[in-house]
Amino acid sequence: MSGDFTEIGRALPRKEDRRLVSGRGRYLDDLAFPGALHVSFVRSPHAHARILGIDSAEAAEMPGVVGIFTGRDLDQMTTRLRLAPPIEGLQPTELTTLPIDKVRFHGDPVVCVVATDRYLAEDAAECVSVEYEQLTAVTSITEAFAPDAALVDDSLTSNMVSHQSLCVGDPAARRAEAHRVVEARFSLHRHTHVPLETRGCVADWDDGRAHLNMHIGNQVPHPLRSQLAARLGLSESQVTVMSPDVGGAFGQKIALYREELTVAALSRHLRRPVRWREDRMENLMSAAHAREYECRTRASVSETGRILGLELEIDEDFGGYCFYPANYMARVIALIMTGPYRIQDYAYEVRVALTNKCGAGPMRAPMAITSWVMEGTIDAIARDLGLDPVEVRRINALGPEDLPYKMPTGELLEDVSPRETLEIAVDAIDVADFRARQAQARAEGRYLGLGLCTVIESTTYGSEFYKSAGIPGSGHESAWVRIEPSGAVNASVGLMGTGQGYESPLSQAVAEGLGVRSEDVTVHMGNTDIAPYGMGSRGGRGATAGGGTLYLCALKARERVLAIAASMLDLNDAGGLRLRAGQIERMIGEDWQEAGLSLTDIARRAYHEPLALPEGIAPGLDFSHSYDPPAMTYSNSTHACEVEVDPQTGAISIDRYLVAEDSGTVLNPIVVRGQQQGAIAMGLSGALLEQVIYDGTGQNLSATLADYLVASPNELPEFEILHHNTPNRRTPAGIKGMAEGGVMGAIGVLANAVSDALAPRGVTIERLPLTPQSIRALLREAAPSSTKRTQP
Amino acid sequence: MSAPTHDPLTLSLSVNGETHDVRVPARKLLSDVLRDDLGLTGTHVGCEHGVCGACTVLIDGRPARACLTFAAQMEGHEVTTVEAMGRPDALSALQQALHEEHGLQCGFCTPGIVVTFEHYLRENPDPTAEEVRNVLSGNLCRCTGYQNIVAAVLKAAARMRGEAA
Ligand code: FES
Ligand code: FES
């Protein structure tokens, strides 16, 4: 990393902590609104059913009830969500705010009850009766694609809502000439985000100004405001979105959900503040789900394990509704699949199914399955050919001599280091030593396994990416930096953190660009009246798009400050001047020396003595800037972990976990380390325990935290993190994104480690999660006398 | 239907050493009374079914789930919430250690963890990492992966024992 930074890279503790650790944070439900009404939703008990009638007469008479509203009512107050980007193979979809004719999953909101108190609203919701005619529920990809399948969305021609394919080079020819063709399968289960704070909002319609104040924990305040305004028939001047402290989001708090739009519409309709807080059951059942994929690969390989061509099929279960274009997440997986490896002949086919389950959305690392599929394929090749999996990685991995490297899909990799992180991880884990211990353990009837997983993590997503994906919208970000008359530094950007800890690293980006101390910068986020229109937080864009834009904006501010300083010091130009820790310094001989001017002196002149400013310099110190990052920035890492599987109980213990990671210039190592740990934890938790479970009729069986299991500290190891940071030459200060790769690596490395452990029993992991029950089932299925595959 | 009566009761609650008279329905949860009626919003509600631990408070000095307790049961008992355990400008040793070790991200789980371990460290001033992990397994954290929380608790314990850490 460049050693020239004074503020970027400091291990500065987080500014948010003092309020949060003492219980003085202000999360959505902590905000008081006197006289606010409370909402409770009546939800569908069926996965797929026609709504025949709604009887709310009894509920309407109950204490505290102010109103009861159905899909038909809401359809008068809001416009429908139509998604029809011009993408080949994508069926356009449209949905109403609440369902009118039929429900599409267990938990679908059908009726909204408004009362003076949350308890009373829930009482009344229980007394609304809805008459349904049950329809056949489509609960799997196979069912969805069956020729006689019931239609989940009656307006479509089939349940295949999206279908794309690509073929680059000549994979069929590679198959024909290959030494072997190795096939592998991967099935990732349905997850959900489980932010510890559930969703919710307070809509406060100001009838006098005809203005909506929307308080909502959200990752993307400006795009959300645009959608809210559009769907309420308001102008963007009539809506303010304010996000308080947020108790986690992980991709779940991006879309404008139907409940939130309902609450906003009803606040305007009733001319009162209206609030909703989702309970945990609703969150597990009806907030977005994610990640349900079936993948198959076919690799054509040489005798040495060199991959000559790769073919990939992905099927995704998208659930009942499209809040995002249905090609959106699976396509990124297909685009970056070849990731760390030299592969030019590549074909993919991606099919997305609608089913009668909760709608899917992005979840931290929407492309999470990618690394498991690619690295699982590598391990399958090693198994098939009897080669060392490390060697198969080495022979295919991109090294410095290959860079910049254009993937077959056109994605450009530069300033990445997959072969280096592989070697660092392999060294640190000491593979030879592990293999000796493993052999010893096997002789004693114990099952140790080693997994490896190299990750190429797509982050930031500039406008160029969206353009080439055919999706409207932008990947730019906007910022302002304002030096106040006292010299205080305020700044803002369109991001909104949901727990990552943006306040310190973003202050560091401003401080570095301007030349002040990070402690003296305050970054304001989460209010659309204050922050400039930016695209918000998602896709690992906080550092590059957010930090990068702030840094560039602060450089602009510094230039002006130094020009004013030069005139105050009677110099012709600012050439020999700099700002350090808020003081002007001047190069005298070989040394920087204090010039006796502070930022405060300059601010005073800029605001209070405009006539003394040099010609051409306007009063005040107020700057704005917007920046569109490269189409994509890539980070990379290699994960390694050792496990032991207990064949009696099926329990997995993780004995060692390490990751060698390249995340470019690091704004704040404390925050980055926290993100790395959190991402790995989320990946392991998902691979070990978490699972949204629907039965064959589409009933959700995992709607409490006693059924949807999230890892506790007893399941998670300590993470050893090794750094190998290569700055990106095309971004401000060399920043890359990070924070999702840990999920990708964790899923892949754990599956590979367990496959390695159970190799003597002929078991290969093709399906997650790895619960004790699933491991036991695999061991039972594997015939005891099955041909043992051995590995060097 | 025969509607249940939800007529309010008058309760006298002792919270953080202060007595509050409130009128609330008998079925109102302690977590909701603390938050809505007393304005003590540090006690967070993450699940309302006793699993996540975000709502942990002390009842007569022992940790309990405020989401599984009715406020009406609290007459004659002393409730302590995170608000009594340190302020932004005067953090407790445990809070300071959580800050230094980066033991929180979104912070939604944090008050429950602070309450749990303020109590635990008084009774067990010298725990092992494994003991801390076992106790912490009652508090769900979705953000951190727990490693730093464990480190922070051990650091606070050492400081509270008077050892340099
Ligand atoms: S809110 Fe009480 S344990 Fe989760
Ligand atoms: S810090 Fe977010 S849940 Fe623990």
PDB file of N, CA, C and O in Angstrom, chain A residues 6 86 133 235 242 246 295 354 357 398 511 525 556 632 635 717 741 764 782 789:
ATOM      1  N   THR A   6      -1.675   9.924   5.401  1.00  0.00           N
ATOM      2  CA  THR A   6      -1.595  10.186   6.836  1.00  0.00           C
ATOM      3  C   THR A   6      -2.890   9.801   7.540  1.00  0.00           C
ATOM      4  O   THR A   6      -2.870   9.400   8.689  1.00  0.00           O
ATOM      5  N   PRO A  86     -35.311  -3.703 -20.855  1.00  0.00           N
ATOM      6  CA  PRO A  86     -35.210  -4.401 -22.145  1.00  0.00           C
ATOM      7  C   PRO A  86     -34.067  -5.407 -22.129  1.00  0.00           C
ATOM      8  O   PRO A  86     -33.019  -5.181 -22.720  1.00  0.00           O
ATOM      9  N   GLU A 133     -59.686 -19.670  -2.103  1.00  0.00           N
ATOM     10  CA  GLU A 133     -59.791 -20.942  -2.829  1.00  0.00           C
ATOM     11  C   GLU A 133     -58.360 -21.391  -3.087  1.00  0.00           C
ATOM     12  O   GLU A 133     -57.606 -20.718  -3.800  1.00  0.00           O
ATOM     13  N   SER A 235     -43.985  14.417  -6.188  1.00  0.00           N
ATOM     14  CA  SER A 235     -42.702  14.791  -6.783  1.00  0.00           C
ATOM     15  C   SER A 235     -41.602  14.481  -5.767  1.00  0.00           C
ATOM     16  O   SER A 235     -41.877  14.327  -4.570  1.00  0.00           O
ATOM     17  N   MET A 242     -35.553   9.593   5.698  1.00  0.00           N
ATOM     18  CA  MET A 242     -34.581   9.732   6.786  1.00  0.00           C
ATOM     19  C   MET A 242     -34.304   8.373   7.392  1.00  0.00           C
ATOM     20  O   MET A 242     -35.225   7.684   7.807  1.00  0.00           O
ATOM     21  N   VAL A 246     -29.331   1.885  12.053  1.00  0.00           N
ATOM     22  CA  VAL A 246     -29.975   0.700  11.506  1.00  0.00           C
ATOM     23  C   VAL A 246     -29.308  -0.542  12.088  1.00  0.00           C
ATOM     24  O   VAL A 246     -28.088  -0.658  12.072  1.00  0.00           O
ATOM     25  N   CYS A 295     -26.804 -25.560  -9.424  1.00  0.00           N
ATOM     26  CA  CYS A 295     -25.793 -25.322 -10.463  1.00  0.00           C
ATOM     27  C   CYS A 295     -25.155 -26.633 -10.899  1.00  0.00           C
ATOM     28  O   CYS A 295     -24.984 -27.549 -10.097  1.00  0.00           O
ATOM     29  N   LEU A 354     -40.160 -18.668 -11.105  1.00  0.00           N
ATOM     30  CA  LEU A 354     -41.070 -18.163 -10.077  1.00  0.00           C
ATOM     31  C   LEU A 354     -41.697 -19.364  -9.372  1.00  0.00           C
ATOM     32  O   LEU A 354     -42.067 -20.347 -10.018  1.00  0.00           O
ATOM     33  N   LYS A 357     -43.159 -19.021  -3.086  1.00  0.00           N
ATOM     34  CA  LYS A 357     -42.377 -18.770  -1.877  1.00  0.00           C
ATOM     35  C   LYS A 357     -42.129 -17.272  -1.804  1.00  0.00           C
ATOM     36  O   LYS A 357     -42.393 -16.537  -2.756  1.00  0.00           O
ATOM     37  N   LEU A 398      -4.545 -17.406 -12.173  1.00  0.00           N
ATOM     38  CA  LEU A 398      -3.968 -16.225 -12.813  1.00  0.00           C
ATOM     39  C   LEU A 398      -2.805 -15.718 -11.981  1.00  0.00           C
ATOM     40  O   LEU A 398      -2.937 -15.536 -10.770  1.00  0.00           O
ATOM     41  N   ALA A 511     -10.607  13.555   5.320  1.00  0.00           N
ATOM     42  CA  ALA A 511      -9.455  14.138   6.010  1.00  0.00           C
ATOM     43  C   ALA A 511      -8.190  14.023   5.159  1.00  0.00           C
ATOM     44  O   ALA A 511      -7.385  14.949   5.074  1.00  0.00           O
ATOM     45  N   MET A 525     -25.115  11.319   6.922  1.00  0.00           N
ATOM     46  CA  MET A 525     -25.711  10.390   5.962  1.00  0.00           C
ATOM     47  C   MET A 525     -27.154  10.093   6.340  1.00  0.00           C
ATOM     48  O   MET A 525     -27.567  10.285   7.479  1.00  0.00           O
ATOM     49  N   LYS A 556     -10.716  18.774  -4.092  1.00  0.00           N
ATOM     50  CA  LYS A 556     -11.193  20.030  -4.676  1.00  0.00           C
ATOM     51  C   LYS A 556     -11.186  21.147  -3.629  1.00  0.00           C
ATOM     52  O   LYS A 556     -10.762  22.279  -3.888  1.00  0.00           O
ATOM     53  N   MET A 632     -16.316  -2.229 -12.696  1.00  0.00           N
ATOM     54  CA  MET A 632     -16.255  -3.126 -11.540  1.00  0.00           C
ATOM     55  C   MET A 632     -14.863  -2.998 -10.938  1.00  0.00           C
ATOM     56  O   MET A 632     -13.900  -2.812 -11.669  1.00  0.00           O
ATOM     57  N   SER A 635     -11.761  -7.456  -5.687  1.00  0.00           N
ATOM     58  CA  SER A 635     -10.875  -7.876  -4.609  1.00  0.00           C
ATOM     59  C   SER A 635     -10.687  -9.371  -4.741  1.00  0.00           C
ATOM     60  O   SER A 635     -11.420 -10.023  -5.482  1.00  0.00           O
ATOM     61  N   PRO A 717     -15.283 -20.334  14.681  1.00  0.00           N
ATOM     62  CA  PRO A 717     -13.897 -20.298  15.167  1.00  0.00           C
ATOM     63  C   PRO A 717     -13.372 -18.861  15.198  1.00  0.00           C
ATOM     64  O   PRO A 717     -14.066 -17.930  14.824  1.00  0.00           O
ATOM     65  N   GLY A 741     -16.828 -10.874  -0.036  1.00  0.00           N
ATOM     66  CA  GLY A 741     -15.997 -12.024  -0.394  1.00  0.00           C
ATOM     67  C   GLY A 741     -15.897 -13.051   0.722  1.00  0.00           C
ATOM     68  O   GLY A 741     -15.793 -14.251   0.459  1.00  0.00           O
ATOM     69  N   THR A 764     -19.185 -36.787  -1.321  1.00  0.00           N
ATOM     70  CA  THR A 764     -18.825 -35.460  -1.805  1.00  0.00           C
ATOM     71  C   THR A 764     -20.004 -34.535  -1.518  1.00  0.00           C
ATOM     72  O   THR A 764     -21.150 -34.904  -1.765  1.00  0.00           O
ATOM     73  N   ALA A 782     -24.037 -43.491   1.673  1.00  0.00           N
ATOM     74  CA  ALA A 782     -22.800 -44.020   1.083  1.00  0.00           C
ATOM     75  C   ALA A 782     -22.628 -45.458   1.547  1.00  0.00           C
ATOM     76  O   ALA A 782     -22.504 -45.719   2.730  1.00  0.00           O
ATOM     77  N   ARG A 789     -12.264 -43.374  -2.540  1.00  0.00           N
ATOM     78  CA  ARG A 789     -11.413 -42.542  -3.398  1.00  0.00           C
ATOM     79  C   ARG A 789     -10.311 -42.015  -2.510  1.00  0.00           C
ATOM     80  O   ARG A 789     -10.562 -41.556  -1.415  1.00  0.00           O
TER      81      ARG A 789
END
